[in-house]
Short mmCIF file of C-alpha atoms and ligand atoms in Angstrom, two decimals:
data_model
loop_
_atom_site.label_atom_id
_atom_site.label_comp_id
_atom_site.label_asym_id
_atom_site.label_seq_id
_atom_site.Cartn_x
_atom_site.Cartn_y
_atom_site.Cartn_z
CA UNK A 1 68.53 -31.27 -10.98
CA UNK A 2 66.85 -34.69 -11.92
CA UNK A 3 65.38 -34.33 -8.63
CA UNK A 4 63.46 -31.02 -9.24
CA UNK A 5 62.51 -32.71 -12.85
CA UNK A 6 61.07 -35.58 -11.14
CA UNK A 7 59.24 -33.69 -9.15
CA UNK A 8 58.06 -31.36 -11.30
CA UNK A 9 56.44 -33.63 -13.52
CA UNK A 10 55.15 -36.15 -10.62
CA UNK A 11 53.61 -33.18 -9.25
CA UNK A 12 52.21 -32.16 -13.15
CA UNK A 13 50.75 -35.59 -12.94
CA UNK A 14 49.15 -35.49 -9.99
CA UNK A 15 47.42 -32.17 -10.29
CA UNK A 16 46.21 -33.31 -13.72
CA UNK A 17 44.66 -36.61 -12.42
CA UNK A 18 43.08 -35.05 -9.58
CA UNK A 19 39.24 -35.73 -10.30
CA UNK A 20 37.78 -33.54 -7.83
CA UNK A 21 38.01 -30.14 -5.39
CA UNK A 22 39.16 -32.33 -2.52
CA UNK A 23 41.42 -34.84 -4.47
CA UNK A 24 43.38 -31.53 -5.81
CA UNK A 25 43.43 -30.03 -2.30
CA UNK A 26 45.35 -32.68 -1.17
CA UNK A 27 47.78 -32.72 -3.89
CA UNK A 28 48.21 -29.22 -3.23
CA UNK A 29 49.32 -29.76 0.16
CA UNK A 30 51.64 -32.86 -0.76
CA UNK A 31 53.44 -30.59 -2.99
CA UNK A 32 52.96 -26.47 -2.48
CA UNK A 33 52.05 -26.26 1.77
CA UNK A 34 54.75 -24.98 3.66
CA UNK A 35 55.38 -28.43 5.19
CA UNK A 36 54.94 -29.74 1.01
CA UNK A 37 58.09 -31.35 -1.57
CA UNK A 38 58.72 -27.88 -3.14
CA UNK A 39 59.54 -26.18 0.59
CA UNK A 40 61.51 -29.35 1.38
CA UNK A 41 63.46 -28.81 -1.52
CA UNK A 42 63.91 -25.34 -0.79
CA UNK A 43 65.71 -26.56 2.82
CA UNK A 44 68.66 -28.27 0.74
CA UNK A 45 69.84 -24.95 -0.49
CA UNK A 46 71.64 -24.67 2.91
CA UNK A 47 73.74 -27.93 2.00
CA UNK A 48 75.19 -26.30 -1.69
CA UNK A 49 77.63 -23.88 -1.91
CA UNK A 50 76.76 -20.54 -3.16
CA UNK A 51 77.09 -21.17 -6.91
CA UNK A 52 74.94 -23.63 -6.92
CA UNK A 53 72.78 -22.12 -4.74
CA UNK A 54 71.81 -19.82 -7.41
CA UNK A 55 71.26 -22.37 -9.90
CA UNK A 56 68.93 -24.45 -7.36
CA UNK A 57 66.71 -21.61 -5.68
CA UNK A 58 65.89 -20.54 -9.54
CA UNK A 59 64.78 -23.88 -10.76
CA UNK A 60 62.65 -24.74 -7.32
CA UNK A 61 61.64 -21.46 -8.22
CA UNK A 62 60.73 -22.08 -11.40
CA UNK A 63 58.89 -25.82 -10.54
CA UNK A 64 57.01 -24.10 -8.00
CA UNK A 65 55.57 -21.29 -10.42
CA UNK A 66 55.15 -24.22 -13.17
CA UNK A 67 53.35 -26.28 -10.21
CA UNK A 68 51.07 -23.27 -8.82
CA UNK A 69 49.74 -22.72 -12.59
CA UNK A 70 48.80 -26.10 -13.02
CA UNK A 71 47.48 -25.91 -10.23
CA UNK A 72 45.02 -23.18 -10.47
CA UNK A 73 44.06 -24.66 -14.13
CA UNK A 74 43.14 -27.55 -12.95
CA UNK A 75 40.75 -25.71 -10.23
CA UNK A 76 39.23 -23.73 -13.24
CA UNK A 77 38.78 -26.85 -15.05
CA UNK A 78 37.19 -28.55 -11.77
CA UNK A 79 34.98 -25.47 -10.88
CA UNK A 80 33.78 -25.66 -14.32
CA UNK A 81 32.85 -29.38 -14.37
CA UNK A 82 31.21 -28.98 -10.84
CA UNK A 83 28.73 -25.83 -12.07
CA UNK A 84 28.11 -27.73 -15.42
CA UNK A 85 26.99 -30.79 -12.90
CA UNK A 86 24.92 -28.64 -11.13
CA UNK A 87 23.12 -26.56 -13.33
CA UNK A 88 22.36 -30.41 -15.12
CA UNK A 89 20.80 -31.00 -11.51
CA UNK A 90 19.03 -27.96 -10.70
CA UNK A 91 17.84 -27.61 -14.55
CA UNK A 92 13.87 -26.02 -14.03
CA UNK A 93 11.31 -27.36 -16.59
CA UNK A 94 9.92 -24.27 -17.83
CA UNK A 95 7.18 -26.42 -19.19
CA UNK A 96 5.56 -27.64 -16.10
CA UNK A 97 2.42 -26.86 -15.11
CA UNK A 98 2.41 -23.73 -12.69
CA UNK A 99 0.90 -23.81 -8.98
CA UNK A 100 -2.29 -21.18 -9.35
CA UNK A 101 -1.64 -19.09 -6.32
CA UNK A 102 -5.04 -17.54 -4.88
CA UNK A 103 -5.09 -13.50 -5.71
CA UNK A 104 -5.74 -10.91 -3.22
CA UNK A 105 -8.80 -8.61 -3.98
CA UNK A 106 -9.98 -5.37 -2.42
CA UNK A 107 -12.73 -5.48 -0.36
CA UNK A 108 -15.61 -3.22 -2.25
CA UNK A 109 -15.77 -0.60 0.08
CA UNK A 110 -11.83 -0.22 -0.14
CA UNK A 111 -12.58 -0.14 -4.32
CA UNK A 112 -15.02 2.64 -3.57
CA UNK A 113 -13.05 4.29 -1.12
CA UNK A 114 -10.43 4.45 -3.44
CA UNK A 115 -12.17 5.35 -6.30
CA UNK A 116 -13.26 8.68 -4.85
CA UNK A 117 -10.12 9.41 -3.03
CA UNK A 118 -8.11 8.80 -7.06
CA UNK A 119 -11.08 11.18 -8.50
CA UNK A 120 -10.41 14.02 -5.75
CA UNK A 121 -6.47 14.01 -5.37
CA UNK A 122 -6.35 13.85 -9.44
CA UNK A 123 -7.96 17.56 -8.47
CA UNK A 124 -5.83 18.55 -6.41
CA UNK A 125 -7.31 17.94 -3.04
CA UNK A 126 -5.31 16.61 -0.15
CA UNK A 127 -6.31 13.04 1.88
CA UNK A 128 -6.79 13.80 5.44
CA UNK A 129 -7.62 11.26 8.29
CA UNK A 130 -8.98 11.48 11.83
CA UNK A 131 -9.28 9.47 15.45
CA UNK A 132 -11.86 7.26 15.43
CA UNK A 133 -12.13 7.67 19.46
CA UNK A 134 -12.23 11.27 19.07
CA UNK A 135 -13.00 14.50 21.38
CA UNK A 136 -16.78 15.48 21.68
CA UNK A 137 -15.35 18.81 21.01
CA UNK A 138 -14.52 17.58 17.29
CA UNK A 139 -17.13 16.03 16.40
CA UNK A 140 -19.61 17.84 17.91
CA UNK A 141 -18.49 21.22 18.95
CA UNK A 142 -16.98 22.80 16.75
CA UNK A 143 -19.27 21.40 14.25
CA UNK A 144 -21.68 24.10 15.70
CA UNK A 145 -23.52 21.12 17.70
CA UNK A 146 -23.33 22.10 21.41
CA UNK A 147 -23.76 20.41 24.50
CA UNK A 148 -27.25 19.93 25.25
CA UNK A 149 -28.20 20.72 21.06
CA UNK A 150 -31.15 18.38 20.31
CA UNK A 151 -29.32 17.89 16.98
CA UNK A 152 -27.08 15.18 19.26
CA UNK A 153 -30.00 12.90 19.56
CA UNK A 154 -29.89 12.59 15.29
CA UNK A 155 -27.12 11.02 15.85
CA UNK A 156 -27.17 8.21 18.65
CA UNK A 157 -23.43 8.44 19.96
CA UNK A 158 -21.29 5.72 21.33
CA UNK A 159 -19.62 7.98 24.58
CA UNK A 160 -16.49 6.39 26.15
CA UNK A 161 -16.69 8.88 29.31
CA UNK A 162 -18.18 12.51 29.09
CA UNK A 163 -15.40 13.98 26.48
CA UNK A 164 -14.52 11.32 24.57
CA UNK A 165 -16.40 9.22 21.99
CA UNK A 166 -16.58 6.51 18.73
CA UNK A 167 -17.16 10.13 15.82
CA UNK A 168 -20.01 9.78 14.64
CA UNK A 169 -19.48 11.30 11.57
CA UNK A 170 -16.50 12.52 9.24
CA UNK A 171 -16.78 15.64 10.40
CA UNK A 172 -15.23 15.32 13.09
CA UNK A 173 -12.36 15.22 10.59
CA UNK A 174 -13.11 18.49 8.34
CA UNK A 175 -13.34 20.30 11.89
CA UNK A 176 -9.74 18.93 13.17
CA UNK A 177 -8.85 20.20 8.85
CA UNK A 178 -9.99 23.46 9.55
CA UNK A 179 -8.22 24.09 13.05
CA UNK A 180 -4.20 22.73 11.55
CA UNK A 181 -4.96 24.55 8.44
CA UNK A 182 -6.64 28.22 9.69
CA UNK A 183 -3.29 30.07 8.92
CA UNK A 184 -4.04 29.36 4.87
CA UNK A 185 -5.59 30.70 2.99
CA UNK A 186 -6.88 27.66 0.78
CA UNK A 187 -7.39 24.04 1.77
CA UNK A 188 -8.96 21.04 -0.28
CA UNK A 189 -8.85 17.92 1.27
CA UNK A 190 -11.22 14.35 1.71
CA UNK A 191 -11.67 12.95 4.71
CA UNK A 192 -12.21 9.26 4.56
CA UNK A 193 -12.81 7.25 7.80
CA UNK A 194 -15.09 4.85 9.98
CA UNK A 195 -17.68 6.09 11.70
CA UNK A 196 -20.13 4.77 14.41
CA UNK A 197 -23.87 5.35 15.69
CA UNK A 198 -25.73 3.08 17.97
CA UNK A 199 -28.16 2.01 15.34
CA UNK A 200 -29.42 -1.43 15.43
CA UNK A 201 -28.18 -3.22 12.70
CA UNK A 202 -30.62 -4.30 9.06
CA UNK A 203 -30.63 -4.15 5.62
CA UNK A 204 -29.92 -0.22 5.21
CA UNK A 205 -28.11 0.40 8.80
CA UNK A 206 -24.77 -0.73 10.28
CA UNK A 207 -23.48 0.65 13.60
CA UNK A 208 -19.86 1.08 11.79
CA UNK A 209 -20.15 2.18 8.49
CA UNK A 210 -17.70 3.92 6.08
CA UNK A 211 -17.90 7.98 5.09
CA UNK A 212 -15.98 10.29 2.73
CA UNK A 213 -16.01 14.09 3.73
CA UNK A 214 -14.81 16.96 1.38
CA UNK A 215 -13.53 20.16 2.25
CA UNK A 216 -12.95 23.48 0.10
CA UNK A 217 -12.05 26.60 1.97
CA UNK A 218 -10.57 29.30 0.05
CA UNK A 219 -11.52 33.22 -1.02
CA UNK A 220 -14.71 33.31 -3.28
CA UNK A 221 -15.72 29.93 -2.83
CA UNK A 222 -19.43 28.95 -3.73
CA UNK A 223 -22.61 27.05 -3.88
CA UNK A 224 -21.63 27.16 -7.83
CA UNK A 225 -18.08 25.53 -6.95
CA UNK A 226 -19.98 22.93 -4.93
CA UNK A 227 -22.42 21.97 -7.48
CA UNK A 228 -19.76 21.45 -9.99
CA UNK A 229 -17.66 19.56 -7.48
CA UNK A 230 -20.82 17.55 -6.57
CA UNK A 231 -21.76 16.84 -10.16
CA UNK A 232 -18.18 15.52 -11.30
CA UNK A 233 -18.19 13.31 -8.35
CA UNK A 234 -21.87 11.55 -8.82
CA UNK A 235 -20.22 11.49 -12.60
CA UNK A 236 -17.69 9.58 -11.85
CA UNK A 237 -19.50 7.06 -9.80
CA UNK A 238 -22.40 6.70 -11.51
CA UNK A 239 -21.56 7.25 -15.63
CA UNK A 240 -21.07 10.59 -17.98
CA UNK A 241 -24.74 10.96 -18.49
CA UNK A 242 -25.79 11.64 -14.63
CA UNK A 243 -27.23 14.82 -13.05
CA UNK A 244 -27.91 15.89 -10.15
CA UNK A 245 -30.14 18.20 -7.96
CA UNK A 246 -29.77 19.35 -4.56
CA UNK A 247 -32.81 20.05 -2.32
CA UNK A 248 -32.76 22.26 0.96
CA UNK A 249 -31.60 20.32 4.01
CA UNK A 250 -30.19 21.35 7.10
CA UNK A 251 -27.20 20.40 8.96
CA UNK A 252 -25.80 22.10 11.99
CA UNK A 253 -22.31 23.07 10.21
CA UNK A 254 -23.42 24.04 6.71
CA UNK A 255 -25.48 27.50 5.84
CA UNK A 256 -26.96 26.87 3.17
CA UNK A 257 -27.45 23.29 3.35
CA UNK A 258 -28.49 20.58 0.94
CA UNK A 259 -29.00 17.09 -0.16
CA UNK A 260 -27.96 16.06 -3.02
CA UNK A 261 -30.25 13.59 -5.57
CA UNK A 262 -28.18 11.87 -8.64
CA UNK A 263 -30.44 10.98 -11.81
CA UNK A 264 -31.03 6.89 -11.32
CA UNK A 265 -27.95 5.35 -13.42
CA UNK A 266 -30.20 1.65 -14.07
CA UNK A 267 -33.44 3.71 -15.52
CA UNK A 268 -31.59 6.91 -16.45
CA UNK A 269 -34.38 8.90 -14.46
CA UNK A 270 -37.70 7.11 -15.99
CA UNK A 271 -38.94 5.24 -12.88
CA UNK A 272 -37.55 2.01 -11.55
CA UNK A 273 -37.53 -0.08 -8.24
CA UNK A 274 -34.09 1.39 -7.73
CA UNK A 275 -34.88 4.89 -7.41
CA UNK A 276 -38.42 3.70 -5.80
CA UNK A 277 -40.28 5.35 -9.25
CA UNK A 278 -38.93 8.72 -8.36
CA UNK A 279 -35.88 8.58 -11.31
CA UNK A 280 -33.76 9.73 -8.49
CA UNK A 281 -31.70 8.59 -5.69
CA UNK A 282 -30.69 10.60 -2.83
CA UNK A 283 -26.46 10.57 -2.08
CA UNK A 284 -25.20 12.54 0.06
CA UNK A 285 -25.35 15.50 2.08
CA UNK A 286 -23.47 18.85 1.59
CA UNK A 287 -23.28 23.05 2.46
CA UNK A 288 -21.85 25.91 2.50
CA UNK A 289 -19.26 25.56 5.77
CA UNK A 290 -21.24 27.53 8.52
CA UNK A 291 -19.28 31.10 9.06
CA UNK A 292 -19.21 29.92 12.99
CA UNK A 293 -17.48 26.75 12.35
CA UNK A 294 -15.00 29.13 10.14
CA UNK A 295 -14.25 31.27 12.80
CA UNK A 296 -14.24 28.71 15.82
CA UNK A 297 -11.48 26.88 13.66
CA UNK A 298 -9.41 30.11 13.26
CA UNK A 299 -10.53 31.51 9.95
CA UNK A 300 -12.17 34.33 8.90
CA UNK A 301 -15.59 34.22 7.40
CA UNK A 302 -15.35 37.41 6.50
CA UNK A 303 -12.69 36.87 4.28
CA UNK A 304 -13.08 33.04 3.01
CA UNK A 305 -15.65 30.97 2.53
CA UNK A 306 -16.21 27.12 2.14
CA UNK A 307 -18.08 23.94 1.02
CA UNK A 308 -18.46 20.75 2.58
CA UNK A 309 -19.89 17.53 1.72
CA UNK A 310 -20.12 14.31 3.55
CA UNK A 311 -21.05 10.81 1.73
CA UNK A 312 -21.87 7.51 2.71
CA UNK A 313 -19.15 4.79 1.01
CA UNK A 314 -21.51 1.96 1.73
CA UNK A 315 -24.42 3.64 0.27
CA UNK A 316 -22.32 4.83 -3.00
CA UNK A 317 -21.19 1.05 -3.01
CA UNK A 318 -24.53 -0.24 -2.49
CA UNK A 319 -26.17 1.87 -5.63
CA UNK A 320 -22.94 1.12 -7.53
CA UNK A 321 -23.15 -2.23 -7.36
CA UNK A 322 -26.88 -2.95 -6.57
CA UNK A 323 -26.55 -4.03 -3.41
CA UNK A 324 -30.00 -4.26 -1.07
CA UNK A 325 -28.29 -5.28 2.61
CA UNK A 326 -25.36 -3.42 3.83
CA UNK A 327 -24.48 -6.61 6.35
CA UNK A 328 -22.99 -8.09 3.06
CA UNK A 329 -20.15 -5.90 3.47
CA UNK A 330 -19.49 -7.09 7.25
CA UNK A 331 -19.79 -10.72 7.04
CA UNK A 332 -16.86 -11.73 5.23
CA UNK A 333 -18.29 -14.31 2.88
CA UNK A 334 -15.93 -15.14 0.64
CA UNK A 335 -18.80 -15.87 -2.12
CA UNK A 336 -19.75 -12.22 -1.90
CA UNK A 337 -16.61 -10.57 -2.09
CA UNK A 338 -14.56 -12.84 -4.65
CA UNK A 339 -17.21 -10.81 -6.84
CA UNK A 340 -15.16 -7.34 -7.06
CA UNK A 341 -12.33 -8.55 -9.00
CA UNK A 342 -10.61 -5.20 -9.36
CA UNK A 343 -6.96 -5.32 -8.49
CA UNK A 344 -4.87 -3.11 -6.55
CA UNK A 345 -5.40 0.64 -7.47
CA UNK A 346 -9.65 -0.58 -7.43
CA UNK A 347 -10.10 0.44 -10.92
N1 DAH B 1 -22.04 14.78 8.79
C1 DAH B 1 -23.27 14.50 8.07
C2 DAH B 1 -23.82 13.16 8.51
O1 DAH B 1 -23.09 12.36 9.00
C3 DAH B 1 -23.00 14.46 6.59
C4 DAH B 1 -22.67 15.82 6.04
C5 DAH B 1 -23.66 16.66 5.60
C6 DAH B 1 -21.37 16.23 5.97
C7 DAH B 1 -23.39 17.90 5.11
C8 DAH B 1 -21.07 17.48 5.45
C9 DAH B 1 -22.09 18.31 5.02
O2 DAH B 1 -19.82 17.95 5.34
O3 DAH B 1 -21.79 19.52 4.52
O4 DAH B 1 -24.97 12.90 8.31
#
């Protein structure tokens, strides 16, 4: 019995002097490992007889528990003194100086893009995209522009081989728009996307060059719904006080077409080098969808109707943010565009 005692409280000691993890490992193993003093122990109970036995295998029994919860104290005690160490190490001066990390910005025409795509879903319309290497029969077929149609030479075409080509225009989108949605009976959707012409590049042209198309196609749609749409839109761009007026264009897809003039937002409509003394500024283009490119998509003219408009991001930017050369937008100088300083969402 002195035995156990001595071991008992030899082992106590040890466990409590043990400084560290690897210090009480060891102790551990001296005393509680299968090859450890309290198994040894256990291997005299074959020498007593069984009366004693008893007595014995209850008291290791006993040491061991006593052992195993000094043990696991001292671990606590251990694991506590190591984390306090380490937090002391790894303390973070909240008061230092912070590293300025540069900020991403939108490029402008992404702001403007944006812009009009948040003003046209908040109404309900959908945001559709297209190819850019697209069919000749999208962007010019079933825009009512056939083969051979002088109307192709408006718009100098980058061809890739006799069907396909860079779209030269947006709607090559609204006429891929009308074709997957011809079994509705509404659709309301803007069409943003690059386009390309084989203009030489200046101060007003760009051979790539960012436009926004709109679509409504629905029963009892009008010039009247257009106007309205046309209005809120310059609106929003351009301030709460602008108006617009639309003049008689023509386009191949659109019957009745128009352009559309917005009253100058820097002289309000007095005269100014802006608006070239005229108090207005032209923006975009826009019709009535022609009844053929209705019924070559699917629908029936007879029984819907549509408007379409088609806008040019750079030129919206341009006015917006009085721009005079649209190569600013191209050449990524970072002294021009740290100017927008909108954040994500471009508002
Ligand atoms: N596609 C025309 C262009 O690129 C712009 C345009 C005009 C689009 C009238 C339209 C529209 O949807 O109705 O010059």
């Amino acid at each position: 019995m002195s035995q156990i005692n001595q071991v008992l409280q030899e082992g106590q000691q040890a466990i409590s002097q043990a400084e560290t993890l690897e210090a009480l490992d060891e102790v551990k193993n001296k005393y509680l490992s299968k090859k450890g003093i309290v198994s040894s122990l256990m291997g005299q109970l074959k020498d007593l007889d069984n009366e004693q036995k008893k007595d014995f295998g209850q008291q290791v029994n006993q040491i061991k528990q006593a052992l195993l919860q000094a043990y696991n104290e001292q671990l606590r005690l251990l694991e506590e003194k190591a984390l306090a160490v380490r937090l002391q190490q790894e303390k973070i001066n909240i008061e230092l100086p912070g590293v300025s990390f540069k900020k991403h910005q939108l490029h402008p025409l992404t702001i403007v893009q944006q812009e009009i795509e948040d003003l046209f879903t908040s109404l309900g319309y959908e945001v559709m995209e297209g190819p850019e290497v697209e069919l000749d029969y999208y962007n010019f077929e079933r825009a009512n522009i056939p083969a051979n149609h002088p109307a192709r030479d408006m718009q100098d075409t980058f061809y890739i081989n006799e069907t396909t080509l860079l779209r030269t225009h947006t709607t090559a989108i609204q006429t891929r728009a009308l074709e997957a949605n011809a079994h509705k009976e509404t659709l309301k959707v803007i069409c943003p996307g690059k386009v390309y012409r084989k203009d030489d590049d200046d101060a007003t042209h760009s051979h790539q060059f960012v436009q926004i198309e709109g679509l409504v196609v629905g029963k009892g749609v009008s010039m009247a719904n257009l106007k309205h749409t046309l209005l809120t839109l310059a609106q929003a761009m351009f301030g709460q006080d602008r108006k617009i007026r639309l003049r008689p264009s023509y386009f191949q897809f659109t019957e009745p077409s128009v352009e559309v003039d917005v009253s100058c937002h820097v002289c309000n409509g007095d005269g100014c080098s802006m608006c070239k003394q005229t108090g207005w500024i032209e923006i975009l283009g826009a019709g009535m969808v022609h009844p053929d490119v209705l019924s070559m998509a699917g629908f029936d003219p007879e029984k819907v109707s549509g408007f379409a408009f088609g806008c040019g991001v750079e030129r919206i930017a341009m006015l917006k943010y009085h721009m005079d050369d649209i190569r600013h937008f191209y050449q990524n100088d970072l002294k021009f565009l740290k100017q927008f300083t909108n954040f994500e969402g471009g508002k």
